[in-house]
Short mmCIF file of C-alpha atoms in Angstrom, two decimals:
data_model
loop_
_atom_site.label_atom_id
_atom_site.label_comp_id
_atom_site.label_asym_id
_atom_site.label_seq_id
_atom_site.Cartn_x
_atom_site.Cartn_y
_atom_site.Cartn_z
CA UNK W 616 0.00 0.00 0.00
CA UNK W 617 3.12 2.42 1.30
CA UNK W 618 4.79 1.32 -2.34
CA UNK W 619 1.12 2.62 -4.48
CA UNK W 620 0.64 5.71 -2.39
CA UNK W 621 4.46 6.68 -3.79
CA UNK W 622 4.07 5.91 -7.12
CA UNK W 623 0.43 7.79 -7.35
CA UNK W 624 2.19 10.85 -5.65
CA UNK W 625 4.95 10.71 -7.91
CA UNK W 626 2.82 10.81 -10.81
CA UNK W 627 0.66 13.80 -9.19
CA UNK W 628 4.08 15.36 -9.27
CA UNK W 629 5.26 14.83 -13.04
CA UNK W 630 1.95 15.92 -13.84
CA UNK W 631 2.16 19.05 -12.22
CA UNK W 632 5.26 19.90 -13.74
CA UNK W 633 4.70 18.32 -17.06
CA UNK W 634 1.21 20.66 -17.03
CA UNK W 635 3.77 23.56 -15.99
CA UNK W 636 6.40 23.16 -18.34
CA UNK W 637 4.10 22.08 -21.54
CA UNK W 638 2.03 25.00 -21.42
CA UNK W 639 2.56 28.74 -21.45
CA UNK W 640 -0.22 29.80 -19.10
CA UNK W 641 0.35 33.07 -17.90
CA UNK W 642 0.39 32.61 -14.12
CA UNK W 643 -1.16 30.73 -11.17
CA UNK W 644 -2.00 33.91 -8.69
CA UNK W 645 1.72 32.64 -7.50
CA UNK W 646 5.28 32.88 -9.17
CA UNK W 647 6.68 30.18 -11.37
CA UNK W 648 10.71 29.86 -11.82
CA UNK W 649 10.04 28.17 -15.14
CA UNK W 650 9.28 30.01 -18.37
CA UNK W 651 6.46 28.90 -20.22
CA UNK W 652 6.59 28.00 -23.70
CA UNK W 653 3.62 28.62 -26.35
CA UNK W 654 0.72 26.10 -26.42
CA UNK W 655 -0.70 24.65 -29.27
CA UNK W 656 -3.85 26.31 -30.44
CA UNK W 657 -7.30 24.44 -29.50
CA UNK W 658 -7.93 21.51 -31.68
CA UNK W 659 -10.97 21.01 -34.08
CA UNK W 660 -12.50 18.36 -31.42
CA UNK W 661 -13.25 21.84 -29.33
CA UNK W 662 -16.41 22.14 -29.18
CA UNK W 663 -18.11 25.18 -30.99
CA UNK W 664 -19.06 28.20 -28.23
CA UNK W 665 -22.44 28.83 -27.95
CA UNK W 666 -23.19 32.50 -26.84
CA UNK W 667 -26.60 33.86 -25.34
CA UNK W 668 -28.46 36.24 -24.17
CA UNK W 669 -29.14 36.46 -20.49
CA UNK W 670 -26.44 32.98 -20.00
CA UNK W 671 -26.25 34.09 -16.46
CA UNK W 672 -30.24 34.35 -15.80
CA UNK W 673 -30.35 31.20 -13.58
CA UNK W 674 -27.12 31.17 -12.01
CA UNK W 675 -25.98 35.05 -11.28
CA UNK W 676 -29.25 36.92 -12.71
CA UNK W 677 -27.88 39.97 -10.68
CA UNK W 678 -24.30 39.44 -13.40
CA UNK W 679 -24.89 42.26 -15.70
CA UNK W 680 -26.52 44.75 -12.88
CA UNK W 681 -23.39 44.21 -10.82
CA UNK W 682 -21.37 44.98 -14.32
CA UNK W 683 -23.39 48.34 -14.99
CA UNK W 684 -23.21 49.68 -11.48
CA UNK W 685 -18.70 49.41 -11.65
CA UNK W 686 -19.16 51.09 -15.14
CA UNK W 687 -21.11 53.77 -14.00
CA UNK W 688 -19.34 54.56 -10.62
CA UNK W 689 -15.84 54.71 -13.27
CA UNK W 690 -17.85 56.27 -16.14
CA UNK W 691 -19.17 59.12 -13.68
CA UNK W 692 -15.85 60.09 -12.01
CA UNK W 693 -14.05 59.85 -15.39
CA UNK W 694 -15.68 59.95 -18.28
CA UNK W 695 -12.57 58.77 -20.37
CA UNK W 696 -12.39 55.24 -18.78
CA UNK W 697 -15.42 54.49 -21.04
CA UNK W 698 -13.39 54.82 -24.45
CA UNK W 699 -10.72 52.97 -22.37
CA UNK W 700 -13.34 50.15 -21.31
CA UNK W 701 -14.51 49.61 -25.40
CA UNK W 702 -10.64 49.93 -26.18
CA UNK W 703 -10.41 46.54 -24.02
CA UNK W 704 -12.78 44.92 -25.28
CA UNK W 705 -11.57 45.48 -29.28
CA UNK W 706 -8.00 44.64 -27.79
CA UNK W 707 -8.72 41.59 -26.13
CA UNK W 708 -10.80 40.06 -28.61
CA UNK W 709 -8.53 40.36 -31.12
CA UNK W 710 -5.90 38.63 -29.65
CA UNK W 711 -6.37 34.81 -29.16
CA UNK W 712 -10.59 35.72 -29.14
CA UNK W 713 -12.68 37.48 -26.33
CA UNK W 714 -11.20 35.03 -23.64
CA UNK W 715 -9.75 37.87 -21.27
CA UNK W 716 -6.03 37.23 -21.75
CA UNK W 717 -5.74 40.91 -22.17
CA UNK W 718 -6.16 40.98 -17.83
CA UNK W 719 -3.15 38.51 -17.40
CA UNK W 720 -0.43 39.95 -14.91
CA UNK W 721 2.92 39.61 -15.64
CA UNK W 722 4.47 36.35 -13.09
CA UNK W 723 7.61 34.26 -13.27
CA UNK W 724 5.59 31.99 -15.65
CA UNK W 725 5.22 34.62 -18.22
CA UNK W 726 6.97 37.78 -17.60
CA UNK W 727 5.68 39.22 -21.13
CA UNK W 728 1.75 38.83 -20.72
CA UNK W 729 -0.50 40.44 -23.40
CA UNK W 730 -1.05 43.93 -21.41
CA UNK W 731 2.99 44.26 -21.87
CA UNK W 732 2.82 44.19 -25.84
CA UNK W 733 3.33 47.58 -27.41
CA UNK W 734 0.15 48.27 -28.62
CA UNK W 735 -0.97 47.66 -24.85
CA UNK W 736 1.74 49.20 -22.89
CA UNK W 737 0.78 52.00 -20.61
CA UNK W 738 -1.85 52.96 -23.26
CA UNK W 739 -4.85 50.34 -22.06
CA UNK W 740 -7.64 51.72 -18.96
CA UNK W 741 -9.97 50.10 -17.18
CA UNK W 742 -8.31 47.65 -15.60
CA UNK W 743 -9.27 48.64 -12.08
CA UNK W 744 -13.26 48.79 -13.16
CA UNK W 745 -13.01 44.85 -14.15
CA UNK W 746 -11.08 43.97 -11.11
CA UNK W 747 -13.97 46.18 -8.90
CA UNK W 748 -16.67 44.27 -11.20
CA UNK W 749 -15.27 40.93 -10.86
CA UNK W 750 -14.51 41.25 -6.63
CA UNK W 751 -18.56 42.33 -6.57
CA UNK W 752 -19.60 38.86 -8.65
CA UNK W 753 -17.15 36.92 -6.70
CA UNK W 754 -19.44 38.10 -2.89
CA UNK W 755 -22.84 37.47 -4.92
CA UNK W 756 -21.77 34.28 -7.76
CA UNK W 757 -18.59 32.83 -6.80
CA UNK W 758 -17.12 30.62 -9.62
CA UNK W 759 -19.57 31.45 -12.09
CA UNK W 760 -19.19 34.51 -14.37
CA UNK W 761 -16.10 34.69 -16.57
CA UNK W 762 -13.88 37.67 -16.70
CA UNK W 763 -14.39 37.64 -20.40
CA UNK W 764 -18.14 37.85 -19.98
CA UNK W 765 -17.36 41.10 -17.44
CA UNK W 766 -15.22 43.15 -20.22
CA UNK W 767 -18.03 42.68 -22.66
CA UNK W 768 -20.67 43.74 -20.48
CA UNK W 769 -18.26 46.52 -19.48
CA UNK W 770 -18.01 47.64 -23.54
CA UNK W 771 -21.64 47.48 -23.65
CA UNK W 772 -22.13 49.78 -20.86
CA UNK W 773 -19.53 52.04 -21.60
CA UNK W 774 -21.07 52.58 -24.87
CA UNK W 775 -24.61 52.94 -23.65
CA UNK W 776 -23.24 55.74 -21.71
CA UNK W 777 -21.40 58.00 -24.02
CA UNK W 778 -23.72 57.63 -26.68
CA UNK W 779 -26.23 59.53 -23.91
CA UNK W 780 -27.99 56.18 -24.39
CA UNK W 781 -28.29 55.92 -27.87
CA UNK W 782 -26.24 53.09 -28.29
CA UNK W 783 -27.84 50.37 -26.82
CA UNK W 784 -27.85 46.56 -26.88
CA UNK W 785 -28.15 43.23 -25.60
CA UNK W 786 -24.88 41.46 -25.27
CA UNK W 787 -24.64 37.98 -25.35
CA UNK W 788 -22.65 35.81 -22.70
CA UNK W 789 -21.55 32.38 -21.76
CA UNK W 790 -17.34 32.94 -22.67
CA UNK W 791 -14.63 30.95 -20.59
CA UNK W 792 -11.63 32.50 -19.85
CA UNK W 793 -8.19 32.33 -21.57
CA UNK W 794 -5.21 30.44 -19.92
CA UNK W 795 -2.53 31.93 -22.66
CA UNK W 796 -1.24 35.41 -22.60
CA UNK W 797 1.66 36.69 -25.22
CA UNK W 798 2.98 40.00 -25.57
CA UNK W 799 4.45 38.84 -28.81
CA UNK W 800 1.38 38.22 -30.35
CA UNK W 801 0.16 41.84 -30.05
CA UNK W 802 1.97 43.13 -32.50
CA UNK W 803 0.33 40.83 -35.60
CA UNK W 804 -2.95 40.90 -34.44
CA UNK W 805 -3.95 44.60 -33.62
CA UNK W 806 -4.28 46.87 -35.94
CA UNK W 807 -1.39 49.84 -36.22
CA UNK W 808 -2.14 53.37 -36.24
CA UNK W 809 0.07 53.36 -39.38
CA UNK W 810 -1.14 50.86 -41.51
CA UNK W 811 -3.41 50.99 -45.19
CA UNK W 812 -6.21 50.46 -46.13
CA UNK W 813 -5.29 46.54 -47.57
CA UNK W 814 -3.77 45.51 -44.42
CA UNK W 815 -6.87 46.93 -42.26
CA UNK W 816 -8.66 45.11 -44.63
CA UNK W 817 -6.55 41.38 -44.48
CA UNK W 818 -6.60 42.04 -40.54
CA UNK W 819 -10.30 42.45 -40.10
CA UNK W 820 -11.44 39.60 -42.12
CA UNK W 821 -8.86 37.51 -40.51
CA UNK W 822 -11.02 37.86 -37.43
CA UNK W 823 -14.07 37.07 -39.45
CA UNK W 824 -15.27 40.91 -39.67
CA UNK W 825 -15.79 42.13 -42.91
CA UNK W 826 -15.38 45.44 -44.42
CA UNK W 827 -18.45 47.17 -43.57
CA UNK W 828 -17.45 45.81 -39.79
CA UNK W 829 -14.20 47.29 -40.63
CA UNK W 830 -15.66 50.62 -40.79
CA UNK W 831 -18.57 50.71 -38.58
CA UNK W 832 -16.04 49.72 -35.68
CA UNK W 833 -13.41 52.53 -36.70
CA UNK W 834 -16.19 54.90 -35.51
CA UNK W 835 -15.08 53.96 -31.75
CA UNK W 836 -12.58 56.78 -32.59
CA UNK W 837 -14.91 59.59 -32.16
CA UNK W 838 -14.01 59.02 -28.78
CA UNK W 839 -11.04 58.34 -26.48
CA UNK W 840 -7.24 59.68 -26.78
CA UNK W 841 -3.76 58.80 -29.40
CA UNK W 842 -0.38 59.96 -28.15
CA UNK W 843 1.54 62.14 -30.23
CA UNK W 844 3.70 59.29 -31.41
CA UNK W 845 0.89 57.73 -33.10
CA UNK W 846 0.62 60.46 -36.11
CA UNK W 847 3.95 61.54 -35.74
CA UNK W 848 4.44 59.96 -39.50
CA UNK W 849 1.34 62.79 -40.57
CA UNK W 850 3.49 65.74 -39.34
CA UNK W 851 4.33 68.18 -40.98
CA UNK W 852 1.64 67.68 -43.22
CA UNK W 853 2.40 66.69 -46.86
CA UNK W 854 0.64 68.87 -48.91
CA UNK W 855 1.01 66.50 -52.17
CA UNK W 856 -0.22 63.18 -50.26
CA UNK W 857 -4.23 63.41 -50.83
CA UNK W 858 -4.93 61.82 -47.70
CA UNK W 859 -2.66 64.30 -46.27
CA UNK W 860 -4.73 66.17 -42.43
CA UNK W 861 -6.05 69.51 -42.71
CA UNK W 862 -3.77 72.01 -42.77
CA UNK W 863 -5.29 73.91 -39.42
CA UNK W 864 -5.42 70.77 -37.71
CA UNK W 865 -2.11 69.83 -38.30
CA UNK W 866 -0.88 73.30 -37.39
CA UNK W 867 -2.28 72.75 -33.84
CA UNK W 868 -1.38 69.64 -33.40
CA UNK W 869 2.27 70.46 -34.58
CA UNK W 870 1.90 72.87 -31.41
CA UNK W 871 0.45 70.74 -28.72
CA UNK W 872 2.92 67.82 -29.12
CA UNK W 873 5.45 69.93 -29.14
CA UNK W 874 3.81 71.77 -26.01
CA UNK W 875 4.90 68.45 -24.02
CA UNK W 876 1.19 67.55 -24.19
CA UNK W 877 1.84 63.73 -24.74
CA UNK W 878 -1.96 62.88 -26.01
CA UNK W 879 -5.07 64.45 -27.46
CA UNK W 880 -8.38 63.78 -28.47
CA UNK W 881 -9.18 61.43 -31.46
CA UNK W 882 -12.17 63.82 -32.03
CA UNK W 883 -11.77 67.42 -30.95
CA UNK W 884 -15.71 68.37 -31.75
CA UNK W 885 -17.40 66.13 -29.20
CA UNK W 886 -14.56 64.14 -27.16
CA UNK W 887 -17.21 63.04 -24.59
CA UNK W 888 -19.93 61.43 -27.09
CA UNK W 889 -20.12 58.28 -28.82
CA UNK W 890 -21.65 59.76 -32.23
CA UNK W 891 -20.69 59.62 -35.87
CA UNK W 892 -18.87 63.22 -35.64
CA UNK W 893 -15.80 60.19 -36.66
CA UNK W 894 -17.09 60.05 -40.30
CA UNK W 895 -17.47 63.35 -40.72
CA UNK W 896 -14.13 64.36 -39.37
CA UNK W 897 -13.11 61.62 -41.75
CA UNK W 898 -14.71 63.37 -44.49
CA UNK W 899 -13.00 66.56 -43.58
CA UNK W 900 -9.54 65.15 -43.10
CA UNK W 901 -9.76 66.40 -39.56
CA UNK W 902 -8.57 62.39 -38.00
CA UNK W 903 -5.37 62.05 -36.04
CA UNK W 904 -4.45 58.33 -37.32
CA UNK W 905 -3.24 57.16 -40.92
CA UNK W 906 -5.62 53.96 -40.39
CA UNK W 907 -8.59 56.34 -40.07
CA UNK W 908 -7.43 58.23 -42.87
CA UNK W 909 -6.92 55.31 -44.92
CA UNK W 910 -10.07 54.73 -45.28
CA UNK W 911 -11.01 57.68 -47.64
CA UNK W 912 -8.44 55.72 -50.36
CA UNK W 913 -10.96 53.70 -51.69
CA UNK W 914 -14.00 54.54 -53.10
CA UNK W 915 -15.79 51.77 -51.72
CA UNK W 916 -14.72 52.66 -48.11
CA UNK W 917 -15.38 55.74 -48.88
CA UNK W 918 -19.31 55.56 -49.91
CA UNK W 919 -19.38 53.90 -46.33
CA UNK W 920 -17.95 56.63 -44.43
CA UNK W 921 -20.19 59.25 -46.64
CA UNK W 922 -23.09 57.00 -45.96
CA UNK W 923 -22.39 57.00 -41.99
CA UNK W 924 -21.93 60.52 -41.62
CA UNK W 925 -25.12 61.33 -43.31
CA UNK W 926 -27.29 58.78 -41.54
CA UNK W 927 -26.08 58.42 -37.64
CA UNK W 928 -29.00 56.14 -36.45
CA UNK W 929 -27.80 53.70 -39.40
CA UNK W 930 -24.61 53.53 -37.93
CA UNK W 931 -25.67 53.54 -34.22
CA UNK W 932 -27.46 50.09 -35.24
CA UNK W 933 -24.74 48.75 -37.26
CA UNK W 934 -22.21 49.07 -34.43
CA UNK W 935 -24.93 47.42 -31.91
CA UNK W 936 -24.29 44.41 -34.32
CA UNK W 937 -20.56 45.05 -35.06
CA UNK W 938 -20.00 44.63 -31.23
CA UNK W 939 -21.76 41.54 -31.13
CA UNK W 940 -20.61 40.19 -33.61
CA UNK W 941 -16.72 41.14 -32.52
CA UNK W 942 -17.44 39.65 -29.50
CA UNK W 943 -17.87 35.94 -30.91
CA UNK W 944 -13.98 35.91 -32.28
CA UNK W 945 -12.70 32.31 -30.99
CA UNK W 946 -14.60 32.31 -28.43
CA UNK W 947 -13.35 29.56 -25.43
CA UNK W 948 -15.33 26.64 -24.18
CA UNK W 949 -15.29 24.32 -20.83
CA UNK W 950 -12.83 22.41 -22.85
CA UNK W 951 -10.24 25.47 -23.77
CA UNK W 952 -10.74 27.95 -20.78
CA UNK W 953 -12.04 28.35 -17.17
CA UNK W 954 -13.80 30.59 -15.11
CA UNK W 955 -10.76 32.31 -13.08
CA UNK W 956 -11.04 33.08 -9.52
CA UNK W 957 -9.00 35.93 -10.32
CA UNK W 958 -9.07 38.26 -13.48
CA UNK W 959 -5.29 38.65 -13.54
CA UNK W 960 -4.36 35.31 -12.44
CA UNK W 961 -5.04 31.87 -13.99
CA UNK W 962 -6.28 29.29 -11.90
CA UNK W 963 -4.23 26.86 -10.15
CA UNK W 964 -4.42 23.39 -11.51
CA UNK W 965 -6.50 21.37 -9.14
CA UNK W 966 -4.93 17.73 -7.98
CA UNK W 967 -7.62 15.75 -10.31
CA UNK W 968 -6.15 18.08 -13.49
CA UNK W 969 -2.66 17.48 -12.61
CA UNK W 970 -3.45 13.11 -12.24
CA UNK W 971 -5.48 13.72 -15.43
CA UNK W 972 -2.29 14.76 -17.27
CA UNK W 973 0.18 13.24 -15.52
CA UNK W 974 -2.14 9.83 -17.03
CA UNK W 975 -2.21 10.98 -20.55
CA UNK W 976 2.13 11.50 -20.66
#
């Protein structure tokens, strides 16, 4: 008996490390000495994610309240954590799907976590409203709603209140959390303030968005903040490039970076709102970004933005269903995520996980 009690702990304990060292999860709410290496995406035995309406109805029906009332306490002591909050949400989905790995700390285990990625670092907010959000469903639903499910909610919210409730929507739930976080993956998957209109294009549909998404979802930049650095490349303006920004624009941008002012507005006419002022500032060649820009270089993307700034309350309902539909990129299942404990820490493996794979080595 002495002799089978060793051998079953000894195969606990190559299963613990085999699960450590054969995996790149990002952290265990504890430090790691070994360094993760990447995991193999999810395999086509996965099953497919099924999202929903009201998931949390019978087990946390208070889920999305609790949600709402963090937004709103942020939202109302500074406004500008609700561009932040729909920032999240676009960044985490489109890294590895809307699983959440965008919260991952840095540890031991993986010192270079998704929020550390360039695109990410020292530029992402709201943080601190998930965490408030999550430590609220933890005292009510413990174990049951995914951090995943919380930034979506949060996006939803966020953009119910700066479009002065024009924007509003049902968003759909039921996503398990991500247990892979990679700085290095930033960089290929999120869009760059600098790029044209053909690799927007290649990027979007990658995700499964198409074109019209494409451009319904760049209207998220009527609100929120760029740093200087990120049109740097416009300045001084080319006069012969016909996507080049307004002259006056440029001219006072020119002086505000230079001020030491390290950020500004994407849209200088209504900062604070949610609106299609984006399309027309398009239109006007009055956008900060060479990405927004871009999109006046073909006359297809063009008719869109025309369309859009002409008709807001078409666009306010296509980007209801652009959100939605964003939301559903690789979306994780029982079998490829978990419901963490913590929104910045994996969980730790439990002992039946680690016999599990210690029995399948």
């Amino acid at each position: 008996m002495a002799s089978g009690g060793g051998k079953l702990a000894a195969l606990a304990l190559l299963g613990l490390l085999g699960c450590v060292v054969r995996t790149c999860e990002a952290s265990y709410g504890h430090h790691s000495p070994l360094l993760p290496s990447p995991s193999p995406p999810p395999g086509p035995t996965s099953p497919p994610a099924v999202l929903a309406v009201g998931h949390y109805n019978q087990t946390c029906y208070q889920a999305e309240r609790i949600v709402r009332a963090a937004v709103k306490k942020a939202v109302y002591a500074n406004r500008g954590i609700a561009a932040g909050l729909i920032r999240l949400f676009f960044h985490d989905c489109f890294v590895r799907g809307c699983d959440a790995s965008i919260l991952l700390d840095e540890t031991h285990a993986n010192p270079l976590p998704e929020k550390l990625g360039r695109p990410n670092y020292r530029s992402l907010r709201g943080f601190e409203v998930i965490d408030q959000a999550k430590m609220a469903l933890e005292r009510k639903c413990q174990g049951v709603v995914s951090c995943a499910d919380i930034i979506a909610f949060a996006a939803r919210d966020a953009t119910v209140l700066l479009s002065n409730g024009t924007v509003q929507f049902d968003m759909p739930s039921g996503r398990f959390d991500g247990r892979v976080s990679l700085a290095s993956e930033t960089l290929p998957n999120l869009p760059s303030p600098f790029a044209d209109l053909t690799t927007l294009r290649t990027l979007f549909e990658s995700k499964g968005l198409s074109l019209d998404d494409m451009v319904t979802l760049s209207g998220a930049h009527t609100v929120g903040i760029t740093h200087c650095s990120s049109f740097a490349d416009r300045l001084p303006r080319n006069a012969s490039d016909p996507l080049a920004m307004h002259s006056t624009l440029a001219g006072s941008l020119i002086k505000k970076c230079r001020s030491g002012s390290s950020t500004v507005d994407h849209d200088l006419k209504t900062p604070g709102d949610l609106d299609s002022q984006y399309y027309k500032n398009v239109l006007d060649g009055k956008v900060l970004l060479k990405s927004d820009a871009a999109l006046m270089s073909s006359s297809e993307t063009a008719a869109k933005v025309r369309f859009h700034a002409y008709y807001p309350w078409v666009w306010a309902g296509r980007f209801k269903a652009a959100m939605v539909k964003m939301g559903g990129i690789e979306v994780k299942t029982s079998a490829n995520g978990e419901i963490r404990k913590q929104c910045r820490f994996v969980n730790a493996p439990t002992i039946e996980r680690v016999y599990v794979l210690s029995a399948d080595t």
